[in-house]
XYZ file of C-alpha atoms in Angstrom:
314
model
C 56.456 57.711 39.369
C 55.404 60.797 37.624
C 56.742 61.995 33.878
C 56.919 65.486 32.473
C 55.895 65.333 28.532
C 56.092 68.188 26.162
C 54.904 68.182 22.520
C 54.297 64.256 23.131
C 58.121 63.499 24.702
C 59.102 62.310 27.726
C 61.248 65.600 28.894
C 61.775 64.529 32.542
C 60.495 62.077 35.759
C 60.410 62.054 39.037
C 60.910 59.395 41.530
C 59.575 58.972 45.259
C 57.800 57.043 47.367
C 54.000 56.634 48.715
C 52.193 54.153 50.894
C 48.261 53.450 50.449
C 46.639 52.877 54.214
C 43.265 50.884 53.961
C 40.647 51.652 56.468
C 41.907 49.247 58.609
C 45.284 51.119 58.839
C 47.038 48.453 56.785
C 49.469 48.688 53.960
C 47.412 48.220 51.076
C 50.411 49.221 48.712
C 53.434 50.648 48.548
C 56.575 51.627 46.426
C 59.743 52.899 47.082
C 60.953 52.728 50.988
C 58.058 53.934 53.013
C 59.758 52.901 56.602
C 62.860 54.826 55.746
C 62.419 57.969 58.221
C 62.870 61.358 56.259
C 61.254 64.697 57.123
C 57.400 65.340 56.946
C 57.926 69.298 56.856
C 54.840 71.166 57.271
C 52.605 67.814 56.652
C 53.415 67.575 60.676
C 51.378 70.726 61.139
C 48.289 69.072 62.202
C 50.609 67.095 64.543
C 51.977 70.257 66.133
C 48.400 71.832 66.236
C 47.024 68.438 68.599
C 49.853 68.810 70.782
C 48.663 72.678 71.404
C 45.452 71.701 72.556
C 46.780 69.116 74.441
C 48.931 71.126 76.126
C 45.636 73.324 76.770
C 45.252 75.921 74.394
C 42.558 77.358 73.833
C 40.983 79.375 70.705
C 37.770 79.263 70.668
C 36.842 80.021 66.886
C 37.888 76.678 64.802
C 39.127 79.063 61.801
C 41.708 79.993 64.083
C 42.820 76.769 64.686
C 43.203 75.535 61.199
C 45.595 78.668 60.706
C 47.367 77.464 63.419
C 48.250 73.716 61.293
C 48.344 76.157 57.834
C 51.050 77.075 55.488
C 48.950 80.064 54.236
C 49.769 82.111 51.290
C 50.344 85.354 53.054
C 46.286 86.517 51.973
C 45.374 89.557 53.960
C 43.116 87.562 56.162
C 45.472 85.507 56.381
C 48.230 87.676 58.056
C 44.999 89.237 59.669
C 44.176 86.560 61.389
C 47.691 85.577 62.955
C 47.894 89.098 63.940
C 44.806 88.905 66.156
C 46.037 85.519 67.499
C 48.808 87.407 68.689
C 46.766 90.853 69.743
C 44.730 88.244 72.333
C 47.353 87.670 73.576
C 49.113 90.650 74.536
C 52.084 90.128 71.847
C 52.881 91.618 68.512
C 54.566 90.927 65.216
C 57.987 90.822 66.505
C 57.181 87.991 68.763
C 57.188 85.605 66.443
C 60.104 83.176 65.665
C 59.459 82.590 61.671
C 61.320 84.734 59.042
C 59.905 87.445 57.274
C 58.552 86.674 54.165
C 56.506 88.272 51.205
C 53.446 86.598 50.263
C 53.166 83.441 48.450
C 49.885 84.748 46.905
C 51.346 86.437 43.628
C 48.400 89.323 43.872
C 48.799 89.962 47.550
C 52.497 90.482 47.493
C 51.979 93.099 44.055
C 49.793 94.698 45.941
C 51.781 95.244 49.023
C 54.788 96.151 46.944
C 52.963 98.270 45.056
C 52.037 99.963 48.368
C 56.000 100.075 49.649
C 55.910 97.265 51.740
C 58.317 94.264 52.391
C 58.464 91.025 53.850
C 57.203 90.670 57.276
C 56.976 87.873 59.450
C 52.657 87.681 59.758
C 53.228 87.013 55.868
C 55.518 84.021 56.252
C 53.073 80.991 55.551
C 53.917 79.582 58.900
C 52.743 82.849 60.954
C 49.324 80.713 61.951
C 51.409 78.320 63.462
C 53.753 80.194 65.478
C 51.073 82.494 66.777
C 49.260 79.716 68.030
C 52.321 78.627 69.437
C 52.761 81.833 71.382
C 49.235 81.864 72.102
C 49.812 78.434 74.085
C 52.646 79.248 75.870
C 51.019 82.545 77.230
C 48.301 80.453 78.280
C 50.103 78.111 79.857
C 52.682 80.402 81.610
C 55.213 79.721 79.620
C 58.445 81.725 78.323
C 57.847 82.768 74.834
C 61.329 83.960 73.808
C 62.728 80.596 73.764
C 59.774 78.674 72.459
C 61.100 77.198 69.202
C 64.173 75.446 71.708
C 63.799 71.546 71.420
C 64.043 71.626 75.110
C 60.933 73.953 75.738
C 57.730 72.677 77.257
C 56.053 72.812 73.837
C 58.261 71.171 71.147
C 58.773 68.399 74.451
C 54.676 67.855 73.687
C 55.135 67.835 69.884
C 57.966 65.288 70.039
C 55.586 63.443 71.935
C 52.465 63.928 70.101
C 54.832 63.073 67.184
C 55.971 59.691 68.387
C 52.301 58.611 69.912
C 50.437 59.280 66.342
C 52.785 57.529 63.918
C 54.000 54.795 66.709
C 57.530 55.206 66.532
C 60.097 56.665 67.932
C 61.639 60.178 66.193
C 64.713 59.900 64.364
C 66.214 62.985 64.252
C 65.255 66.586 64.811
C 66.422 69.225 62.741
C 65.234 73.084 62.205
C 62.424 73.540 60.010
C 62.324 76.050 57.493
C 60.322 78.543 59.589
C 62.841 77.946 62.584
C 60.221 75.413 64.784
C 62.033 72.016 65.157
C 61.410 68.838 63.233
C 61.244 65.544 63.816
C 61.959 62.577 61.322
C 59.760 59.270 61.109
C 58.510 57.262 58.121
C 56.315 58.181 55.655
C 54.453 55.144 56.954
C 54.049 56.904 60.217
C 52.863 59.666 58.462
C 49.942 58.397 57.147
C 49.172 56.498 60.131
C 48.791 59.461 61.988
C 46.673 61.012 59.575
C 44.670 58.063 59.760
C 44.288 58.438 63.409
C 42.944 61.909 63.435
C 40.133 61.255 61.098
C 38.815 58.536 62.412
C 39.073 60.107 66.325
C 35.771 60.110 67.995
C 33.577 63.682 67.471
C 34.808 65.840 70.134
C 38.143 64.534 70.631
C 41.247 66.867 70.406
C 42.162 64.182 67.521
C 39.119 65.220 65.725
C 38.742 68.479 66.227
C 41.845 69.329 64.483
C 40.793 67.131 61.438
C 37.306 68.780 61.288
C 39.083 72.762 61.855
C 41.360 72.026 58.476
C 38.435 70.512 56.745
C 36.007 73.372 57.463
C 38.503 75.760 56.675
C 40.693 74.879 53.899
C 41.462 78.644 52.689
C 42.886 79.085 55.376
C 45.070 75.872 55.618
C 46.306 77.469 52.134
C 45.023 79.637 50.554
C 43.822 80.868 46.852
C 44.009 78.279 44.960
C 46.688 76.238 46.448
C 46.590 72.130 46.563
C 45.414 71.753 49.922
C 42.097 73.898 49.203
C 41.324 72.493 46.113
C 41.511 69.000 47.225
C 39.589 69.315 50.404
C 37.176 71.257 48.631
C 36.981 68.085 45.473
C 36.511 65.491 47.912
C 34.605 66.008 51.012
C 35.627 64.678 54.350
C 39.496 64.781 53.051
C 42.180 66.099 55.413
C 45.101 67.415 53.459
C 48.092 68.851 54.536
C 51.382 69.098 52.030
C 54.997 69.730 52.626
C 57.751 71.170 51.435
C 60.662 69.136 49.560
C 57.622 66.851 47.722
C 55.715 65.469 50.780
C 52.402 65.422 50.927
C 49.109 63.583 53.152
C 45.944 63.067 52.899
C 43.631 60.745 54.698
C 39.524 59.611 54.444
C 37.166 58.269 56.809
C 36.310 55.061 55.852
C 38.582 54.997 52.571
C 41.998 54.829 54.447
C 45.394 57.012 54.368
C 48.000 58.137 52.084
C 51.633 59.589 52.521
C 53.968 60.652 49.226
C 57.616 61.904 49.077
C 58.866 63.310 46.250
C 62.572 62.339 45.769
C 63.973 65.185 44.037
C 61.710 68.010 46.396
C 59.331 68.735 43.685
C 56.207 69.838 44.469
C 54.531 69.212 40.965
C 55.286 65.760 41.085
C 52.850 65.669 44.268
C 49.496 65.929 43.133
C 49.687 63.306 40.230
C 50.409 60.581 42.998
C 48.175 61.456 45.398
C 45.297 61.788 42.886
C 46.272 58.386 41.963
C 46.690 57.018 45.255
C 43.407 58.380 46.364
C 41.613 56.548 42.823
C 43.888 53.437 43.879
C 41.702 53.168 47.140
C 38.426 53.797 45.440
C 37.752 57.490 45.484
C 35.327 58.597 42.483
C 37.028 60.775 40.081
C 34.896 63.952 40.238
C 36.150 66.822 37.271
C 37.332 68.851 40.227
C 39.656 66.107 41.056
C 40.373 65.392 37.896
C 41.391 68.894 37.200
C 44.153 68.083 39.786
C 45.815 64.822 38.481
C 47.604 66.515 36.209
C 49.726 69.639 35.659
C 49.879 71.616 32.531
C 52.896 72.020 30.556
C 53.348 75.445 28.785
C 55.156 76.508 25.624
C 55.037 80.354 24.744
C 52.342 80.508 26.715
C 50.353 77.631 25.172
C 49.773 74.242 26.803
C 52.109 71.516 25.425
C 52.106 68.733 27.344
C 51.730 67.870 30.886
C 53.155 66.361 34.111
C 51.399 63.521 35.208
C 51.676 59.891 37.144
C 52.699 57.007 34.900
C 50.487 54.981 33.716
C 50.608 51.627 36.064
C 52.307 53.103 38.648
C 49.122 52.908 41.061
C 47.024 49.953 40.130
């Protein structure tokens, strides 16, 4: 689907798989083998999030609850921001379950090892998530040592949060990189779910989790990271990518689209869900045109680019 060219030859591709949701929630197109389950990674974040509230959490401030369906960059309000998630709650750093981690954001982690510091868990870009993890299970009465077991209370209400959203039944479960478990489903189940939570009535749980990522896309991210810029290009878009090449994105009124990258790379994203997105009849604005394709350097120079091939998306 996507082709790496440098000095005008074809130097690599990448294969994968998307599916284009109209507004009606039906396939509109589709390549590859969208109903093949595989694992959304941290495009389930919003997922996760909803079955939080559902599950009655409560944070107040909105910002707070798009950190908690992030994969930040490790910013300092960023790790700030976790860290007071936790401070509410009586806990601190060590309670959470993720790895440590430097920073993602190439001046915040010069900074803090310029300043003798090393990784720490607040910095791992799934801190948001874990602290509002935590966060629920204080609130709820629950144990907080064992919260990242399948079996706990919580990940019970993601699984089925999980299942209800894409309409059908998980998989498999596996560990997630940051330690929380994961459940498989297809990428068509993907998009349907993101489907579902942007076009959830105003003041639904649905919809509040849509409109907390939307109105807070640095903090979904971070500095200049694919999630902010394409929220920020195309208003009303709810974005949330994933590691090993997945990525999701859906519209009100335009429709839904899921991607996975065969090979895991996360260059090859962007080009195909630009397309996708023109494929269903989003204007091409220059900020999302800035994203459609990925510079290629040579000594420092660009020399070609990674983008979708041409036909690919009609």
């Amino acid at each position: 689907m996507v082709e790496l060219v440098r000095n005008g030859f074809r130097e690599g591709v990448h294969r994968g798989t998307v599916v284009l949701l109209g507004p009606d929630g039906e396939v509109r197109q589709a390549l590859g083998a969208p109903e093949r389950p595989m694992f959304p990674r941290s495009s389930n974040k919003p997922f996760q999030g909803l079955a939080m509230l559902r599950c009655g959490l409560d944070l107040p401030d909105d910002a707070d609850l798009a950190l908690g369906c992030a994969s930040h960059s490790g910013e300092p309000e960023h790790v700030e921001r976790a860290l007071a998630i936790l401070r509410k709650h009586g806990l601190d750093e060590d309670a959470l379950g993720c790895p440590p981690d430097l920073p993602g954001h190439e001046p915040s982690r010069t900074e803090l090892l310029a300043r003798g510091g090393g990784p720490r868990r607040a910095a791992m870009n799934c801190s948001g998530k874990h602290a509002a993890m935590l966060a629920t299970c204080v609130q709820r009465g629950w144990s907080t040592e064992d919260y990242l077991d399948p079996a706990h209370p919580l990940q019970v209400a993601v699984r089925e949060t999980v299942e209800e959203l894409t309409g059908e039944p998980v998989a498999a479960t596996a560990v997630d990189g940051c330690g929380a478990p994961l459940f498989a489903f297809s990428l068509t189940g993907l998009a349907r779910a993101f489907a579902a939570l942007v076009a959830a009535e105003p003041g639904s749980q649905e919809r509040r989790i849509a409109d907390a990522m939307r109105a807070h896309p640095y903090l979904v991210a971070g500095t200049d990271r694919e999630d902010t810029r394409l929220m920020r290009a195309v208003p009303g878009l709810l974005s949330k990518a994933g590691a090993e090449g997945v990525h999701a994105v859906a519209l009100p009124g335009v429709g839904a689209v899921a991607v996975k990258i065969t090979d895991g790379a996360a260059r090859a994203r962007l080009p195909v869900t630009v397309g996708a997105l023109r494929a269903l009849g989003v204007p091409t604005s220059p900020e999302l045109a800035a994203l459609a394709e990925e510079t290629v350097l040579g000594g420092g120079q660009p020399v070609g680019t990674v983008r979708l091939l041409p036909g690919v998306l009609g």
